[in-house]
Amino acid sequence: MLTIAAKLPPGALVGGEDALLAAAVLDSGGARFIARETDIVRTGGQITGWRDSVTSLEAKASAPNTGHSRFEAGPPGALICTEGQNCGFTLPGFAPEVEAFTVAVIYRSQGEARTLASVSTGQSNNMIFLAEAEGRVLAKDRAGSVEVALPIGPGRGAKLVVLDFDGRSLRLEMDGRSAEVAADKVPGLAHQADFFIGCRSNRAGLAKTLGQSRLHEVLFWPDRALLGAAEPEDRAALEALRRHFRWDY
């Protein structure tokens, strides 16, 4: 047995990463959706919502998601998205105005996850979405004014992808690699926005954007760009997320 005659700071030893991340997300104003039984909302035997583990906000099943979502207890637990079916969820109006945001997704896929998440104001027929397709993970807007991508490494293990936008740049991080592109002319974002998980909107008929994935966790910060931030609480949240993924997945 190893005994240390000193008081160590949080995170100095392996273990407790989940609790550290929960505290960091709360301190930085984020939301964290974990695929676990206690956070899954069912109505009449169908999954109709996904509760945020930090604030108890509830992302509702998107309009076309009429009982398509499935849950597997794991470990780790997963919400299953099926190719060609809308299995997504939405948190309407969660971002007051798209001046900055961060999305992080821990997931597995066998093929193409396609849409992992999106942020949409419903203006200018535009949105920014996070997707996996053709051997890469990418973030772009529907209008085609900005795009950033990273190649996906080999293996079918869990992946952590982080996307952020600060009004000037769109950034992407995965597997210790990062990419950034200037994004100063993205139309339609200066409005209240809806956050979507596993789909791009509440519209039906977009089967080609709906892939196969197992969503373990989805995190969203509606007003912070963590990858480019200098504030201590933002850096702490990002490092807690990386550490949680490294040791718990």
Coordinates of N, CA and C in Angstrom, one line a residue:
M1 N 0.8 -1.2 0.0 CA 0.0 0.0 0.0 C 0.9 1.2 0.0
L2 N 0.6 2.2 -0.9 CA 1.3 3.4 -1.0 C 0.7 4.5 -0.2
T3 N 1.4 5.1 0.7 CA 0.9 6.2 1.6 C 1.8 7.4 1.3
I4 N 1.1 8.5 1.1 CA 1.7 9.8 0.8 C 1.4 10.8 1.9
A5 N 2.3 11.3 2.6 CA 2.1 12.2 3.8 C 2.0 13.6 3.3
A6 N 1.0 13.8 2.4 CA 0.8 15.2 1.9 C -0.7 15.2 1.3
K7 N -1.2 16.4 1.3 CA -2.5 16.6 0.7 C -2.3 17.0 -0.8
L8 N -2.9 16.1 -1.6 CA -2.7 16.3 -3.1 C -3.9 17.0 -3.7
P9 N -3.6 17.8 -4.7 CA -4.7 18.5 -5.4 C -5.6 17.6 -6.1
P10 N -6.9 18.0 -6.4 CA -7.8 17.2 -7.2 C -7.2 16.8 -8.5
G11 N -7.4 15.6 -8.9 CA -6.9 15.1 -10.2 C -5.5 14.6 -10.2
A12 N -4.8 14.7 -9.0 CA -3.4 14.2 -9.0 C -3.3 12.7 -9.1
L13 N -4.3 12.0 -8.7 CA -4.3 10.6 -8.7 C -5.4 10.1 -9.7
V14 N -5.2 8.9 -10.3 CA -6.2 8.4 -11.2 C -7.5 8.0 -10.3
G15 N -8.7 8.3 -10.9 CA -9.9 8.0 -10.2 C -10.6 9.4 -9.9
G16 N -11.9 9.4 -10.0 CA -12.6 10.6 -9.7 C -12.7 11.6 -10.8
E17 N -12.3 11.1 -12.0 CA -12.4 12.0 -13.2 C -13.8 12.5 -13.5
D18 N -14.7 11.6 -13.3 CA -16.1 11.9 -13.7 C -16.6 13.0 -12.8
A19 N -16.3 12.9 -11.5 CA -16.8 14.0 -10.6 C -16.1 15.3 -10.8
L20 N -14.8 15.3 -11.2 CA -14.1 16.5 -11.5 C -14.7 17.1 -12.8
L21 N -15.0 16.3 -13.8 CA -15.6 16.9 -15.0 C -17.0 17.5 -14.7
A22 N -17.8 16.8 -13.9 CA -19.1 17.3 -13.5 C -19.0 18.7 -12.9
A23 N -18.0 18.9 -12.0 CA -17.8 20.1 -11.3 C -17.3 21.2 -12.2
A24 N -16.4 20.8 -13.2 CA -15.9 21.8 -14.1 C -17.0 22.3 -15.1
V25 N -17.8 21.3 -15.5 CA -18.9 21.7 -16.4 C -19.9 22.7 -15.8
L26 N -20.2 22.4 -14.5 CA -21.1 23.3 -13.7 C -20.5 24.7 -13.6
D27 N -19.2 24.7 -13.2 CA -18.5 26.0 -13.0 C -18.4 26.8 -14.3
S28 N -18.3 26.2 -15.4 CA -18.2 26.9 -16.7 C -19.5 27.1 -17.5
G29 N -20.6 26.7 -16.9 CA -21.9 27.0 -17.5 C -22.2 26.0 -18.7
G30 N -21.8 24.8 -18.6 CA -22.1 23.9 -19.7 C -23.2 22.9 -19.4
A31 N -23.5 22.1 -20.3 CA -24.5 21.0 -20.1 C -23.8 19.7 -20.5
R32 N -24.1 18.6 -19.8 CA -23.5 17.3 -20.0 C -24.5 16.2 -20.1
F33 N -24.7 15.6 -21.2 CA -25.6 14.5 -21.4 C -24.9 13.2 -21.4
I34 N -25.2 12.3 -20.4 CA -24.5 11.0 -20.3 C -25.5 9.9 -20.6
A35 N -25.1 9.0 -21.4 CA -26.0 7.8 -21.7 C -26.0 6.9 -20.5
R36 N -27.0 7.1 -19.6 CA -27.2 6.3 -18.5 C -28.7 6.2 -18.1
E37 N -29.1 5.2 -17.5 CA -30.5 4.9 -17.3 C -31.2 6.1 -16.6
T38 N -30.5 6.7 -15.6 CA -31.1 7.7 -14.7 C -31.4 9.0 -15.5
D39 N -30.7 9.2 -16.7 CA -30.9 10.4 -17.5 C -31.8 10.2 -18.7
I40 N -32.2 9.0 -18.9 CA -33.1 8.7 -20.1 C -34.5 8.9 -19.7
V41 N -35.3 9.6 -20.5 CA -36.7 9.9 -20.3 C -37.5 9.1 -21.2
R42 N -38.5 8.3 -20.6 CA -39.3 7.5 -21.5 C -40.8 7.8 -21.3
T43 N -41.5 7.7 -22.3 CA -43.0 8.0 -22.3 C -43.6 6.8 -23.1
G44 N -44.5 6.1 -22.5 CA -45.2 5.0 -23.2 C -44.2 4.0 -23.8
G45 N -43.1 3.8 -23.1 CA -42.1 2.8 -23.6 C -41.1 3.3 -24.6
Q46 N -41.3 4.5 -25.1 CA -40.4 5.1 -26.0 C -39.5 6.2 -25.4
I47 N -38.3 6.3 -25.9 CA -37.4 7.3 -25.4 C -37.8 8.7 -25.9
T48 N -38.1 9.6 -25.1 CA -38.6 10.9 -25.5 C -37.8 12.1 -25.0
G49 N -36.7 11.8 -24.2 CA -35.9 12.9 -23.8 C -34.6 12.4 -23.2
W50 N -33.6 13.3 -23.0 CA -32.3 13.0 -22.5 C -32.0 14.1 -21.5
R51 N -31.9 13.8 -20.2 CA -31.6 14.9 -19.2 C -30.1 15.2 -19.2
D52 N -29.9 16.5 -19.0 CA -28.6 17.0 -18.7 C -28.2 16.6 -17.3
S53 N -27.1 16.0 -17.1 CA -26.7 15.5 -15.7 C -26.3 16.6 -14.8
V54 N -26.0 17.8 -15.3 CA -25.5 18.9 -14.5 C -26.7 19.8 -14.0
T55 N -27.6 20.2 -14.9 CA -28.6 21.1 -14.5 C -30.0 20.5 -14.6
S56 N -30.2 19.3 -15.0 CA -31.4 18.6 -15.2 C -32.3 19.2 -16.3
L57 N -31.8 20.0 -17.2 CA -32.5 20.4 -18.4 C -32.7 19.2 -19.2
E58 N -33.7 19.2 -20.0 CA -34.1 18.0 -20.8 C -34.1 18.3 -22.3
A59 N -33.2 17.6 -23.0 CA -33.3 17.6 -24.5 C -34.4 16.7 -24.9
K60 N -35.3 17.3 -25.7 CA -36.5 16.5 -26.1 C -36.1 15.8 -27.4
A61 N -36.8 14.6 -27.7 CA -36.7 13.9 -28.9 C -37.1 14.9 -30.1
S62 N -36.3 14.9 -31.1 CA -36.6 15.8 -32.2 C -37.9 15.4 -32.9
A63 N -38.6 16.3 -33.6 CA -39.9 16.0 -34.1 C -39.9 14.7 -35.0
P64 N -38.9 14.4 -35.8 CA -39.0 13.2 -36.6 C -38.6 12.0 -35.8
N65 N -38.1 12.1 -34.6 CA -37.7 11.0 -33.8 C -38.9 10.4 -33.0
T66 N -39.6 9.6 -33.7 CA -40.8 9.1 -33.1 C -40.6 7.6 -32.7
G67 N -39.8 7.6 -31.6 CA -39.5 6.3 -31.0 C -38.3 5.5 -31.6
H68 N -37.4 6.2 -32.4 CA -36.3 5.6 -33.0 C -35.1 5.3 -32.1
S69 N -35.0 6.1 -31.1 CA -33.8 6.0 -30.2 C -33.8 4.7 -29.4
R70 N -32.6 4.1 -29.2 CA -32.5 3.0 -28.4 C -31.4 3.2 -27.3
F71 N -31.5 2.6 -26.2 CA -30.5 2.7 -25.1 C -29.9 1.4 -24.8
E72 N -28.6 1.4 -24.7 CA -27.8 0.2 -24.2 C -27.1 0.6 -22.9
A73 N -27.3 -0.2 -21.9 CA -26.8 0.1 -20.5 C -25.3 0.1 -20.4
G74 N -24.6 -0.7 -21.3 CA -23.2 -0.8 -21.3 C -22.6 -1.7 -20.1
P75 N -21.5 -1.4 -19.5 CA -20.8 -0.1 -19.6 C -19.9 0.0 -20.8
P76 N -19.6 1.2 -21.3 CA -20.4 2.4 -21.0 C -21.7 2.4 -21.7
G77 N -22.7 3.2 -21.1 CA -24.0 3.3 -21.7 C -23.9 4.0 -23.1
A78 N -24.9 3.8 -23.9 CA -24.9 4.4 -25.2 C -26.3 4.6 -25.7
L79 N -26.5 5.8 -26.3 CA -27.7 6.0 -27.1 C -27.4 5.6 -28.5
I80 N -28.2 4.8 -29.1 CA -27.9 4.2 -30.4 C -28.6 5.0 -31.5
C81 N -27.8 5.5 -32.5 CA -28.4 6.1 -33.6 C -28.3 5.2 -34.8
T82 N -29.4 5.0 -35.5 CA -29.5 4.0 -36.6 C -29.4 4.8 -38.0
E83 N -28.7 4.2 -38.9 CA -28.5 4.9 -40.2 C -29.9 5.1 -40.9
G84 N -30.1 6.3 -41.4 CA -31.3 6.6 -42.1 C -32.5 6.9 -41.3
Q85 N -32.3 6.9 -40.0 CA -33.5 7.2 -39.1 C -33.1 8.4 -38.2
N86 N -34.0 9.3 -37.9 CA -33.7 10.4 -37.0 C -33.9 9.9 -35.6
C87 N -32.8 9.8 -34.9 CA -32.7 9.3 -33.5 C -32.3 10.5 -32.6
G88 N -32.4 11.7 -33.1 CA -31.8 12.8 -32.4 C -32.7 13.5 -31.3
F89 N -32.1 14.5 -30.7 CA -32.7 15.3 -29.6 C -32.4 16.7 -29.8
T90 N -33.2 17.6 -29.2 CA -33.0 19.0 -29.4 C -33.2 19.7 -28.0
L91 N -32.4 20.8 -27.8 CA -32.5 21.7 -26.7 C -32.8 23.1 -27.3
P92 N -34.1 23.4 -27.4 CA -34.4 24.7 -28.1 C -34.0 25.9 -27.3
G93 N -33.4 26.9 -28.1 CA -33.1 28.2 -27.5 C -32.1 28.2 -26.4
F94 N -31.2 27.2 -26.4 CA -30.2 27.1 -25.3 C -29.1 28.1 -25.4
A95 N -28.8 28.5 -26.6 CA -27.8 29.5 -26.8 C -28.5 30.9 -27.1
P96 N -28.4 31.9 -26.3 CA -29.1 33.2 -26.5 C -28.7 33.8 -27.8
E97 N -27.4 33.7 -28.2 CA -27.0 34.2 -29.5 C -25.6 33.5 -29.8
V98 N -25.5 33.2 -31.1 CA -24.3 32.4 -31.4 C -23.1 33.3 -31.6
E99 N -22.5 33.7 -30.5 CA -21.2 34.5 -30.5 C -20.1 33.5 -30.2
A100 N -20.3 32.5 -29.5 CA -19.3 31.5 -29.1 C -20.0 30.2 -28.7
F101 N -19.5 29.1 -28.9 CA -20.0 27.8 -28.4 C -18.9 26.7 -28.5
T102 N -19.1 25.7 -27.7 CA -18.3 24.5 -27.7 C -19.2 23.3 -27.7
V103 N -18.9 22.3 -28.5 CA -19.6 21.0 -28.5 C -18.5 19.9 -28.4
A104 N -18.7 18.9 -27.5 CA -17.8 17.8 -27.4 C -18.7 16.5 -27.4
V105 N -18.2 15.5 -28.1 CA -18.9 14.3 -28.2 C -18.0 13.1 -28.0
I106 N -18.4 12.2 -27.1 CA -17.7 10.9 -27.0 C -18.6 9.8 -27.6
Y107 N -18.0 9.1 -28.6 CA -18.9 8.2 -29.3 C -18.1 7.1 -29.9
R108 N -18.8 6.1 -30.4 CA -18.2 5.0 -31.3 C -19.0 4.9 -32.6
S109 N -18.4 4.5 -33.6 CA -19.1 4.3 -34.9 C -18.5 3.1 -35.6
Q110 N -19.3 2.5 -36.5 CA -18.9 1.5 -37.3 C -19.3 1.8 -38.7
G111 N -18.5 2.7 -39.4 CA -18.9 3.2 -40.7 C -18.9 4.7 -40.6
E112 N -20.1 5.3 -40.7 CA -20.1 6.8 -40.6 C -21.2 7.2 -39.7
A113 N -20.8 8.0 -38.7 CA -21.8 8.6 -37.8 C -22.6 9.7 -38.4
R114 N -22.0 10.2 -39.5 CA -22.6 11.4 -40.2 C -22.9 12.5 -39.2
T115 N -24.1 12.9 -38.9 CA -24.3 14.0 -38.0 C -24.2 13.6 -36.5
L116 N -23.3 14.3 -35.8 CA -23.1 14.1 -34.4 C -23.9 15.2 -33.6
A117 N -23.8 16.4 -34.1 CA -24.5 17.5 -33.4 C -24.6 18.7 -34.3
S118 N -25.5 19.7 -34.0 CA -25.5 20.9 -34.8 C -26.0 22.0 -33.9
V119 N -25.7 23.2 -34.3 CA -26.2 24.5 -33.7 C -26.9 25.3 -34.8
S120 N -28.2 25.5 -34.6 CA -29.0 26.2 -35.7 C -29.8 27.3 -35.1
T121 N -29.8 28.5 -35.8 CA -30.6 29.6 -35.5 C -31.9 29.6 -36.3
G122 N -31.9 28.8 -37.3 CA -33.1 28.9 -38.2 C -33.1 30.1 -39.1
Q123 N -32.0 30.8 -39.2 CA -31.8 32.0 -40.0 C -30.9 31.8 -41.2
S124 N -31.3 32.4 -42.3 CA -30.5 32.3 -43.6 C -30.3 30.9 -44.0
N125 N -31.2 30.0 -43.6 CA -31.1 28.6 -44.0 C -29.7 28.0 -43.7
N126 N -29.2 28.4 -42.5 CA -27.8 28.1 -42.2 C -27.7 27.5 -40.8
M127 N -26.6 26.7 -40.6 CA -26.3 26.2 -39.3 C -24.8 25.7 -39.3
I128 N -24.3 25.4 -38.1 CA -23.0 24.8 -38.1 C -23.2 23.4 -37.5
F129 N -22.7 22.4 -38.2 CA -22.9 21.0 -37.8 C -21.5 20.3 -37.7
L130 N -21.5 19.3 -36.8 CA -20.4 18.4 -36.6 C -20.7 17.0 -37.2
A131 N -19.9 16.5 -38.0 CA -20.2 15.2 -38.7 C -19.0 14.3 -38.8
E132 N -19.3 13.0 -39.1 CA -18.2 12.1 -39.4 C -18.6 11.4 -40.8
A133 N -17.7 11.5 -41.7 CA -18.0 11.0 -43.1 C -16.7 10.8 -43.9
E134 N -16.7 9.8 -44.7 CA -15.6 9.6 -45.6 C -14.2 9.6 -44.9
G135 N -14.1 8.9 -43.7 CA -12.9 8.8 -43.0 C -12.4 10.0 -42.3
R136 N -13.2 11.0 -42.1 CA -12.8 12.2 -41.4 C -13.9 12.7 -40.5
V137 N -13.6 13.5 -39.6 CA -14.6 14.2 -38.8 C -14.5 15.7 -39.2
L138 N -15.6 16.4 -39.4 CA -15.6 17.7 -39.9 C -16.6 18.6 -39.3
A139 N -16.4 19.9 -39.3 CA -17.4 20.9 -38.9 C -17.5 21.9 -40.0
K140 N -18.7 22.2 -40.3 CA -18.9 23.2 -41.4 C -20.3 23.8 -41.2
D141 N -20.5 24.9 -42.0 CA -21.8 25.4 -42.0 C -22.5 25.0 -43.3
R142 N -23.9 25.0 -43.3 CA -24.6 24.6 -44.4 C -24.4 25.5 -45.7
A143 N -24.1 26.8 -45.4 CA -23.9 27.7 -46.5 C -22.6 27.5 -47.2
G144 N -21.7 26.7 -46.6 CA -20.4 26.4 -47.3 C -19.4 27.5 -47.1
S145 N -19.6 28.4 -46.2 CA -18.7 29.5 -46.0 C -17.5 29.1 -45.2
V146 N -17.5 28.0 -44.4 CA -16.4 27.7 -43.5 C -16.4 26.2 -43.3
E147 N -15.2 25.5 -43.3 CA -15.2 24.1 -43.0 C -13.8 23.8 -42.4
V148 N -13.8 22.9 -41.4 CA -12.5 22.4 -40.8 C -12.7 20.9 -40.6
A149 N -11.6 20.1 -40.9 CA -11.7 18.7 -40.8 C -10.4 18.0 -40.3
L150 N -10.5 16.8 -39.8 CA -9.4 16.0 -39.3 C -9.6 14.6 -39.8
P151 N -8.6 13.9 -40.2 CA -8.8 12.4 -40.5 C -9.0 11.6 -39.3
I152 N -9.8 10.6 -39.4 CA -10.0 9.6 -38.3 C -9.0 8.6 -38.3
G153 N -8.4 8.3 -37.1 CA -7.4 7.3 -37.0 C -8.0 5.9 -37.0
P154 N -7.2 4.9 -37.1 CA -7.6 3.5 -37.2 C -8.2 3.0 -35.8
G155 N -9.0 2.0 -35.9 CA -9.6 1.4 -34.7 C -11.1 1.8 -34.5
R156 N -11.8 1.0 -33.7 CA -13.2 1.2 -33.5 C -13.5 1.6 -32.0
G157 N -12.5 2.0 -31.3 CA -12.7 2.4 -29.9 C -13.4 3.8 -29.8
A158 N -13.6 4.2 -28.6 CA -14.3 5.5 -28.4 C -13.5 6.6 -28.9
K159 N -14.2 7.6 -29.4 CA -13.5 8.8 -29.9 C -14.1 10.0 -29.1
L160 N -13.2 11.0 -28.9 CA -13.6 12.3 -28.3 C -13.3 13.4 -29.4
V161 N -14.3 14.1 -29.8 CA -14.1 15.2 -30.7 C -14.7 16.4 -30.1
V162 N -13.9 17.5 -30.2 CA -14.3 18.8 -29.6 C -14.3 19.8 -30.7
L163 N -15.4 20.6 -30.8 CA -15.6 21.7 -31.8 C -15.9 22.9 -31.0
D164 N -15.2 24.0 -31.4 CA -15.6 25.3 -30.9 C -15.6 26.4 -31.9
F165 N -16.3 27.5 -31.6 CA -16.5 28.6 -32.5 C -16.5 29.9 -31.6
D166 N -15.7 30.9 -32.0 CA -15.6 32.1 -31.2 C -16.0 33.3 -31.9
G167 N -16.6 33.2 -33.1 CA -17.0 34.3 -33.9 C -15.9 34.7 -34.9
R168 N -14.7 34.2 -34.7 CA -13.6 34.5 -35.6 C -13.0 33.2 -36.2
S169 N -13.0 32.1 -35.4 CA -12.4 30.9 -35.9 C -13.3 29.7 -35.5
L170 N -13.2 28.7 -36.4 CA -13.8 27.4 -36.1 C -12.7 26.4 -35.8
R171 N -12.7 25.7 -34.7 CA -11.6 24.8 -34.3 C -12.2 23.4 -34.1
L172 N -11.3 22.5 -34.3 CA -11.6 21.1 -34.1 C -10.5 20.4 -33.5
E173 N -10.8 19.4 -32.5 CA -9.7 18.7 -31.9 C -10.2 17.2 -31.8
M174 N -9.2 16.3 -32.0 CA -9.5 14.9 -32.0 C -8.2 14.1 -31.9
D175 N -8.1 13.1 -31.0 CA -6.9 12.3 -30.9 C -5.6 13.1 -30.7
G176 N -5.6 14.2 -30.0 CA -4.5 15.0 -29.8 C -4.1 15.9 -31.0
R177 N -4.9 15.9 -32.0 CA -4.7 16.7 -33.2 C -5.7 17.8 -33.2
S178 N -5.3 18.9 -33.9 CA -6.3 20.0 -33.9 C -6.2 20.7 -35.3
A179 N -7.2 21.4 -35.6 CA -7.3 22.2 -36.9 C -8.1 23.4 -36.6
E180 N -7.8 24.5 -37.4 CA -8.5 25.8 -37.2 C -8.6 26.5 -38.5
V181 N -9.7 27.2 -38.7 CA -9.9 27.9 -39.9 C -10.6 29.2 -39.5
A182 N -10.3 30.3 -40.2 CA -11.0 31.6 -40.0 C -12.4 31.5 -40.4
A183 N -13.3 32.1 -39.6 CA -14.7 31.9 -39.8 C -15.4 33.2 -39.5
D184 N -15.0 34.3 -40.1 CA -15.6 35.6 -39.7 C -16.8 36.0 -40.6
K185 N -17.2 35.2 -41.5 CA -18.4 35.6 -42.3 C -19.4 34.5 -42.4
V186 N -19.8 33.9 -41.3 CA -20.8 32.8 -41.3 C -22.2 33.5 -41.2
P187 N -23.0 33.4 -42.2 CA -24.3 34.1 -42.1 C -25.3 33.4 -41.2
G188 N -26.2 34.2 -40.6 CA -27.4 33.7 -39.9 C -27.1 33.3 -38.5
L189 N -26.0 33.6 -37.9 CA -25.7 33.1 -36.5 C -26.0 34.1 -35.4
A190 N -26.2 35.4 -35.7 CA -26.4 36.3 -34.6 C -27.9 36.3 -34.1
H191 N -28.3 35.1 -33.7 CA -29.7 34.9 -33.2 C -29.7 33.8 -32.2
Q192 N -30.8 33.7 -31.5 CA -31.0 32.6 -30.5 C -30.9 31.3 -31.3
A193 N -30.2 30.3 -30.7 CA -29.9 29.0 -31.4 C -30.5 27.8 -30.6
D194 N -30.8 26.8 -31.4 CA -31.2 25.5 -30.9 C -30.0 24.6 -31.0
F195 N -29.8 23.7 -30.0 CA -28.8 22.7 -30.1 C -29.4 21.3 -30.4
F196 N -28.8 20.6 -31.3 CA -29.3 19.3 -31.8 C -28.2 18.3 -31.5
I197 N -28.7 17.1 -31.0 CA -27.8 16.0 -30.8 C -28.2 14.8 -31.8
G198 N -27.3 14.4 -32.6 CA -27.5 13.2 -33.5 C -28.3 13.6 -34.7
C199 N -28.6 14.8 -34.9 CA -29.4 15.2 -36.1 C -29.1 16.7 -36.4
R200 N -29.6 17.2 -37.5 CA -29.3 18.6 -37.8 C -30.4 19.6 -37.6
S201 N -31.6 19.0 -37.6 CA -32.8 19.9 -37.4 C -34.0 19.1 -37.0
N202 N -35.1 19.8 -36.9 CA -36.4 19.1 -36.6 C -37.1 18.7 -37.9
R203 N -36.5 18.8 -39.0 CA -37.1 18.5 -40.3 C -36.9 17.0 -40.6
A204 N -37.9 16.4 -41.2 CA -37.9 15.0 -41.6 C -37.3 15.0 -43.0
G205 N -37.0 13.8 -43.5 CA -36.6 13.7 -44.9 C -35.1 13.9 -45.2
L206 N -34.3 13.9 -44.2 CA -32.8 14.2 -44.4 C -32.1 12.9 -44.0
A207 N -32.5 11.8 -44.6 CA -32.0 10.4 -44.2 C -30.5 10.4 -44.5
K208 N -30.0 11.0 -45.6 CA -28.6 10.9 -46.0 C -27.7 11.6 -44.9
T209 N -28.2 12.4 -44.0 CA -27.4 13.0 -43.0 C -27.4 12.2 -41.7
L210 N -28.1 11.1 -41.7 CA -28.3 10.3 -40.4 C -27.6 9.0 -40.5
G211 N -26.5 8.9 -39.7 CA -25.6 7.7 -39.8 C -25.8 6.8 -38.6
Q212 N -24.8 6.0 -38.4 CA -24.8 5.0 -37.3 C -23.8 5.4 -36.3
S213 N -24.2 5.4 -35.0 CA -23.3 5.8 -34.0 C -23.8 5.3 -32.6
R214 N -22.9 5.3 -31.7 CA -23.2 5.0 -30.3 C -22.7 6.2 -29.5
L215 N -23.7 7.0 -29.0 CA -23.3 8.2 -28.3 C -23.2 8.0 -26.8
H216 N -22.0 8.1 -26.3 CA -21.8 7.9 -24.8 C -22.0 9.2 -24.0
E217 N -21.5 10.3 -24.5 CA -21.6 11.6 -23.8 C -21.6 12.7 -24.9
V218 N -22.4 13.7 -24.6 CA -22.5 14.9 -25.4 C -22.4 16.1 -24.4
L219 N -21.5 17.0 -24.7 CA -21.3 18.2 -23.8 C -21.5 19.4 -24.7
F220 N -22.1 20.5 -24.1 CA -22.3 21.7 -24.9 C -22.2 22.9 -24.0
W221 N -21.4 23.9 -24.4 CA -21.2 25.1 -23.7 C -21.8 26.2 -24.7
P222 N -22.9 26.9 -24.3 CA -23.6 27.8 -25.3 C -22.9 29.2 -25.5
D223 N -21.9 29.5 -24.7 CA -21.3 30.8 -24.8 C -19.8 30.8 -24.6
R224 N -19.2 29.7 -24.7 CA -17.7 29.6 -24.4 C -17.0 28.8 -25.5
A225 N -15.9 29.3 -26.0 CA -15.0 28.6 -26.9 C -13.8 28.0 -26.2
L226 N -13.9 26.8 -25.7 CA -12.9 26.2 -24.8 C -11.5 26.1 -25.5
L227 N -11.5 25.7 -26.7 CA -10.2 25.3 -27.4 C -9.4 26.6 -27.5
G228 N -10.0 27.7 -27.6 CA -9.2 29.0 -27.8 C -9.2 29.9 -26.6
A229 N -9.7 29.4 -25.4 CA -9.9 30.2 -24.3 C -8.7 30.3 -23.4
A230 N -8.6 31.4 -22.7 CA -7.5 31.7 -21.8 C -8.0 31.7 -20.3
E231 N -9.3 31.8 -20.1 CA -9.8 31.8 -18.8 C -9.6 30.5 -18.0
P232 N -9.2 30.6 -16.8 CA -8.9 29.4 -16.0 C -10.0 28.4 -15.9
E233 N -11.3 28.8 -15.8 CA -12.4 27.9 -15.6 C -12.6 27.1 -17.0
D234 N -12.4 27.8 -18.1 CA -12.5 27.2 -19.4 C -11.4 26.2 -19.6
R235 N -10.2 26.5 -19.3 CA -9.1 25.6 -19.5 C -9.3 24.4 -18.5
A236 N -9.8 24.6 -17.3 CA -10.0 23.5 -16.4 C -11.1 22.6 -16.9
A237 N -12.1 23.1 -17.5 CA -13.2 22.2 -18.0 C -12.7 21.4 -19.2
L238 N -11.9 22.0 -20.1 CA -11.3 21.2 -21.2 C -10.3 20.2 -20.7
E239 N -9.5 20.5 -19.8 CA -8.5 19.5 -19.3 C -9.3 18.4 -18.5
A240 N -10.3 18.7 -17.8 CA -11.1 17.7 -17.1 C -11.8 16.7 -18.1
L241 N -12.2 17.3 -19.2 CA -12.8 16.4 -20.2 C -11.8 15.5 -20.8
R242 N -10.6 16.0 -21.2 CA -9.6 15.2 -21.8 C -9.2 14.1 -20.8
R243 N -9.0 14.4 -19.5 CA -8.6 13.4 -18.5 C -9.7 12.4 -18.3
H244 N -10.9 12.8 -18.3 CA -12.0 11.8 -18.1 C -12.0 10.9 -19.3
F245 N -11.9 11.3 -20.5 CA -11.9 10.5 -21.7 C -10.7 9.5 -21.6
R246 N -9.5 10.0 -21.3 CA -8.3 9.3 -21.3 C -8.4 8.1 -20.3
W247 N -8.9 8.3 -19.1 CA -8.9 7.3 -18.0 C -10.2 6.5 -18.0
D248 N -11.3 7.0 -18.4 CA -12.6 6.3 -18.3 C -13.1 5.7 -19.5
Y249 N -12.4 5.9 -20.7 CA -12.8 5.3 -21.9 C -11.6 4.6 -22.6

